[in-house]
Short mmCIF file of C-alpha atoms in Angstrom, two decimals:
data_model
loop_
_atom_site.label_atom_id
_atom_site.label_comp_id
_atom_site.label_asym_id
_atom_site.label_seq_id
_atom_site.Cartn_x
_atom_site.Cartn_y
_atom_site.Cartn_z
CA UNK A 264 -0.17 0.41 0.20
CA UNK A 265 1.03 3.52 -0.83
CA UNK A 266 1.06 5.17 2.52
CA UNK A 267 3.66 8.17 3.19
CA UNK A 268 4.30 9.04 -0.63
CA UNK A 269 1.92 11.89 -1.56
CA UNK A 270 0.68 12.34 -4.83
CA UNK A 271 1.94 15.12 -7.42
CA UNK A 272 -1.70 16.22 -7.05
CA UNK A 273 -3.27 15.93 -3.46
CA UNK A 274 -5.99 13.69 -3.98
CA UNK A 275 -9.29 13.92 -2.10
CA UNK A 276 -11.94 11.16 -1.96
CA UNK A 277 -15.45 11.70 -0.86
CA UNK A 278 -16.54 8.39 -0.59
CA UNK A 279 -20.27 6.65 -0.63
CA UNK A 280 -23.55 6.95 -2.52
CA UNK A 281 -24.25 10.63 -3.63
CA UNK A 282 -27.04 11.35 -1.35
CA UNK A 283 -27.80 14.79 -0.47
CA UNK A 284 -29.25 13.65 2.60
CA UNK A 285 -26.42 12.10 3.90
CA UNK A 286 -23.65 14.28 2.89
CA UNK A 287 -23.17 18.42 2.20
CA UNK A 288 -22.34 17.90 -0.83
CA UNK A 289 -22.87 21.79 -1.84
CA UNK A 290 -20.60 22.86 1.37
CA UNK A 291 -17.96 20.64 -0.30
CA UNK A 292 -18.30 21.81 -3.88
CA UNK A 293 -18.23 25.59 -2.68
CA UNK A 294 -15.33 24.97 -0.88
CA UNK A 295 -13.53 23.10 -3.84
CA UNK A 296 -14.61 25.82 -6.53
CA UNK A 297 -12.48 28.54 -4.49
CA UNK A 298 -9.56 25.66 -3.82
CA UNK A 299 -9.80 25.06 -7.53
CA UNK A 300 -9.32 28.90 -8.47
CA UNK A 301 -6.20 29.11 -6.48
CA UNK A 302 -4.76 25.40 -6.47
CA UNK A 303 -6.05 23.88 -9.57
CA UNK A 304 -2.75 21.65 -10.36
CA UNK A 305 -2.12 20.94 -6.90
CA UNK A 306 -5.34 19.51 -6.01
CA UNK A 307 -7.94 16.63 -7.27
CA UNK A 308 -11.49 16.08 -5.83
CA UNK A 309 -12.77 12.60 -6.69
CA UNK A 310 -16.71 12.05 -5.52
CA UNK A 311 -16.35 8.21 -5.64
CA UNK A 312 -20.44 6.85 -5.75
CA UNK A 313 -23.52 6.58 -7.89
CA UNK A 314 -25.53 9.55 -7.76
CA UNK A 315 -29.00 8.66 -6.37
CA UNK A 316 -32.54 10.69 -7.13
CA UNK A 317 -32.90 14.12 -8.46
CA UNK A 318 -30.75 15.56 -5.68
CA UNK A 319 -27.65 13.53 -6.69
CA UNK A 320 -28.21 14.48 -10.14
CA UNK A 321 -28.32 17.96 -9.43
CA UNK A 322 -24.76 17.49 -7.46
CA UNK A 323 -23.36 15.81 -10.73
CA UNK A 324 -24.69 18.42 -12.97
CA UNK A 325 -22.56 21.19 -10.41
CA UNK A 326 -19.45 18.80 -10.92
CA UNK A 327 -19.58 18.99 -14.75
CA UNK A 328 -19.67 22.22 -14.66
CA UNK A 329 -16.48 22.37 -12.50
CA UNK A 330 -14.73 20.05 -14.95
CA UNK A 331 -15.58 22.35 -17.88
CA UNK A 332 -13.64 24.87 -16.31
CA UNK A 333 -10.73 22.49 -16.37
CA UNK A 334 -10.85 21.74 -12.68
CA UNK A 335 -9.56 18.64 -11.76
CA UNK A 336 -12.60 16.68 -10.47
CA UNK A 337 -13.74 13.14 -11.03
CA UNK A 338 -16.94 11.49 -10.52
CA UNK A 339 -19.15 8.67 -11.95
CA UNK A 340 -22.73 8.90 -13.05
CA UNK A 341 -23.40 5.20 -12.81
CA UNK A 342 -22.58 2.25 -10.16
CA UNK A 343 -18.70 2.15 -9.22
CA UNK A 344 -17.43 -1.41 -9.44
CA UNK A 345 -15.81 -2.25 -6.32
CA UNK A 346 -12.44 -2.99 -7.90
CA UNK A 347 -12.52 1.07 -9.06
CA UNK A 348 -13.34 2.01 -5.68
CA UNK A 349 -10.96 0.17 -3.95
CA UNK A 350 -8.36 1.19 -6.20
CA UNK A 351 -9.06 5.28 -5.41
CA UNK A 352 -9.03 4.92 -1.89
CA UNK A 353 -5.63 3.05 -2.06
CA UNK A 354 -4.44 5.38 -4.28
CA UNK A 355 -5.33 8.89 -2.60
CA UNK A 356 -4.05 10.97 -0.43
CA UNK A 357 -6.89 11.71 2.06
CA UNK A 358 -10.87 10.59 2.93
CA UNK A 359 -13.02 13.25 3.15
CA UNK A 360 -16.62 12.96 4.32
CA UNK A 361 -18.88 16.35 4.45
CA UNK A 362 -21.41 14.44 6.69
CA UNK A 363 -24.78 15.70 7.83
CA UNK A 364 -24.01 13.91 10.95
CA UNK A 365 -27.54 14.79 12.08
CA UNK A 366 -29.75 14.19 8.61
CA UNK A 367 -33.39 13.21 7.82
CA UNK A 368 -33.80 10.24 5.48
CA UNK A 369 -36.46 10.62 2.58
CA UNK A 370 -38.53 8.19 4.57
CA UNK A 371 -38.53 11.00 7.35
CA UNK A 372 -36.67 8.63 9.65
CA UNK A 373 -34.08 11.08 11.31
CA UNK A 374 -30.49 9.36 11.99
CA UNK A 375 -27.55 10.64 13.69
CA UNK A 376 -24.19 9.24 12.38
CA UNK A 377 -22.23 7.87 15.20
CA UNK A 378 -25.24 7.35 17.61
CA UNK A 379 -27.90 6.06 15.63
CA UNK A 380 -26.25 5.24 12.56
CA UNK A 381 -22.81 3.53 11.88
CA UNK A 382 -20.78 4.70 9.41
CA UNK A 383 -18.18 3.14 7.19
CA UNK A 384 -15.59 5.81 7.43
CA UNK A 385 -13.34 4.82 10.48
CA UNK A 386 -13.42 1.57 9.16
CA UNK A 387 -12.13 2.57 5.62
CA UNK A 388 -9.94 4.99 7.11
CA UNK A 389 -8.47 1.96 8.76
CA UNK A 390 -8.69 -0.42 6.36
CA UNK A 391 -6.82 2.11 3.73
CA UNK A 392 -4.56 3.88 6.00
CA UNK A 393 -5.73 7.05 5.00
CA UNK A 394 -6.25 10.19 7.23
CA UNK A 395 -10.11 11.80 7.34
CA UNK A 396 -11.56 15.09 7.06
CA UNK A 397 -14.99 15.00 8.77
CA UNK A 398 -17.13 17.71 10.42
CA UNK A 399 -16.62 18.63 14.17
CA UNK A 400 -20.26 17.07 15.08
CA UNK A 401 -18.85 13.85 14.36
CA UNK A 402 -17.58 11.39 17.32
CA UNK A 403 -14.37 10.36 16.04
CA UNK A 404 -13.42 6.90 17.30
CA UNK A 405 -9.98 7.08 19.83
CA UNK A 406 -7.46 5.05 17.55
CA UNK A 407 -7.88 7.35 14.35
CA UNK A 408 -8.34 11.07 16.33
CA UNK A 409 -4.26 11.69 15.52
CA UNK A 410 -4.92 11.27 11.99
CA UNK A 411 -8.51 12.85 11.61
CA UNK A 412 -8.85 16.75 10.81
CA UNK A 413 -11.95 18.73 11.80
CA UNK A 414 -13.89 21.38 10.44
CA UNK A 415 -16.30 23.71 11.84
CA UNK A 416 -17.24 25.95 8.91
CA UNK A 417 -16.78 26.15 5.32
CA UNK A 418 -14.24 28.57 5.87
CA UNK A 419 -12.31 26.39 8.83
CA UNK A 420 -12.46 23.38 5.83
CA UNK A 421 -11.10 25.75 3.42
CA UNK A 422 -8.09 26.82 5.92
CA UNK A 423 -7.56 23.38 7.03
CA UNK A 424 -7.33 21.97 3.20
CA UNK A 425 -4.96 25.31 2.11
CA UNK A 426 -2.74 24.40 5.17
CA UNK A 427 -2.12 21.06 3.71
CA UNK A 428 -1.50 22.26 0.20
CA UNK A 429 1.12 24.88 1.45
CA UNK A 430 3.04 22.08 3.52
CA UNK A 431 2.84 19.14 2.45
CA UNK A 432 5.06 17.65 5.42
CA UNK A 433 1.96 18.16 7.18
CA UNK A 434 0.04 15.86 5.01
CA UNK A 435 3.11 13.69 5.38
CA UNK A 436 2.97 13.40 8.72
CA UNK A 437 -0.50 12.79 8.85
CA UNK A 438 -0.09 9.92 6.50
CA UNK A 439 2.17 8.27 8.92
CA UNK A 440 -0.07 8.81 11.40
CA UNK A 441 -3.12 7.15 9.72
CA UNK A 442 -0.63 4.34 8.64
CA UNK A 443 0.20 4.02 12.50
CA UNK A 444 -2.95 3.94 13.55
CA UNK A 445 -4.28 1.16 11.26
CA UNK A 446 -1.46 -0.89 12.31
CA UNK A 447 -2.57 -0.22 15.92
CA UNK A 448 -6.17 -1.04 15.12
CA UNK A 449 -7.42 -4.39 16.51
CA UNK A 450 -10.79 -5.92 15.19
CA UNK A 451 -12.41 -6.03 18.59
CA UNK A 452 -11.92 -2.41 18.98
CA UNK A 453 -13.39 -1.93 15.51
CA UNK A 454 -16.35 -4.30 16.57
CA UNK A 455 -16.86 -2.67 19.78
CA UNK A 456 -17.35 0.98 17.81
CA UNK A 457 -19.46 -0.86 15.45
CA UNK A 458 -21.79 -2.61 18.61
CA UNK A 459 -21.77 0.35 20.27
CA UNK A 460 -23.64 2.32 17.52
#
């Protein structure tokens, strides 16, 4: 696995089905649009999932507009095969998830990630030895706190990513930390995390 090597362009991946109740894609794209204007040659964003419903379609539409400006954004209009999904996560530098920690499903059921609904993110961060970027409302499992960056607002998120772009040593340290965390993470700890949820 690639762990400490950083890609020429820093690769950010938002994994999972594109469902607007689950994640705040608008916030993510607002921030990345500003970042692309300044740092297009230094970053790429991959929205790694199939769009669901009209909400997902509207996100893809926005991605296409960004692509037309020659920004380095990748997305899929169809189901992403498991092999491609895995390869992308192995190759990326950071996993970013703009989760709506409190969300309402289309069925009307209210969920809270980390409380009433388990998220695969901690598992993916461990499985692929990757640092995470998450909103502060998400309860980060102890074993990966040192390789997780937390943001409070879109301005905060933009600054946090700019810091990584400007100082690649920061990213290098994060990746080393993520690798160490994934090695230290035991299956029982992971099971306890999912059981608790």
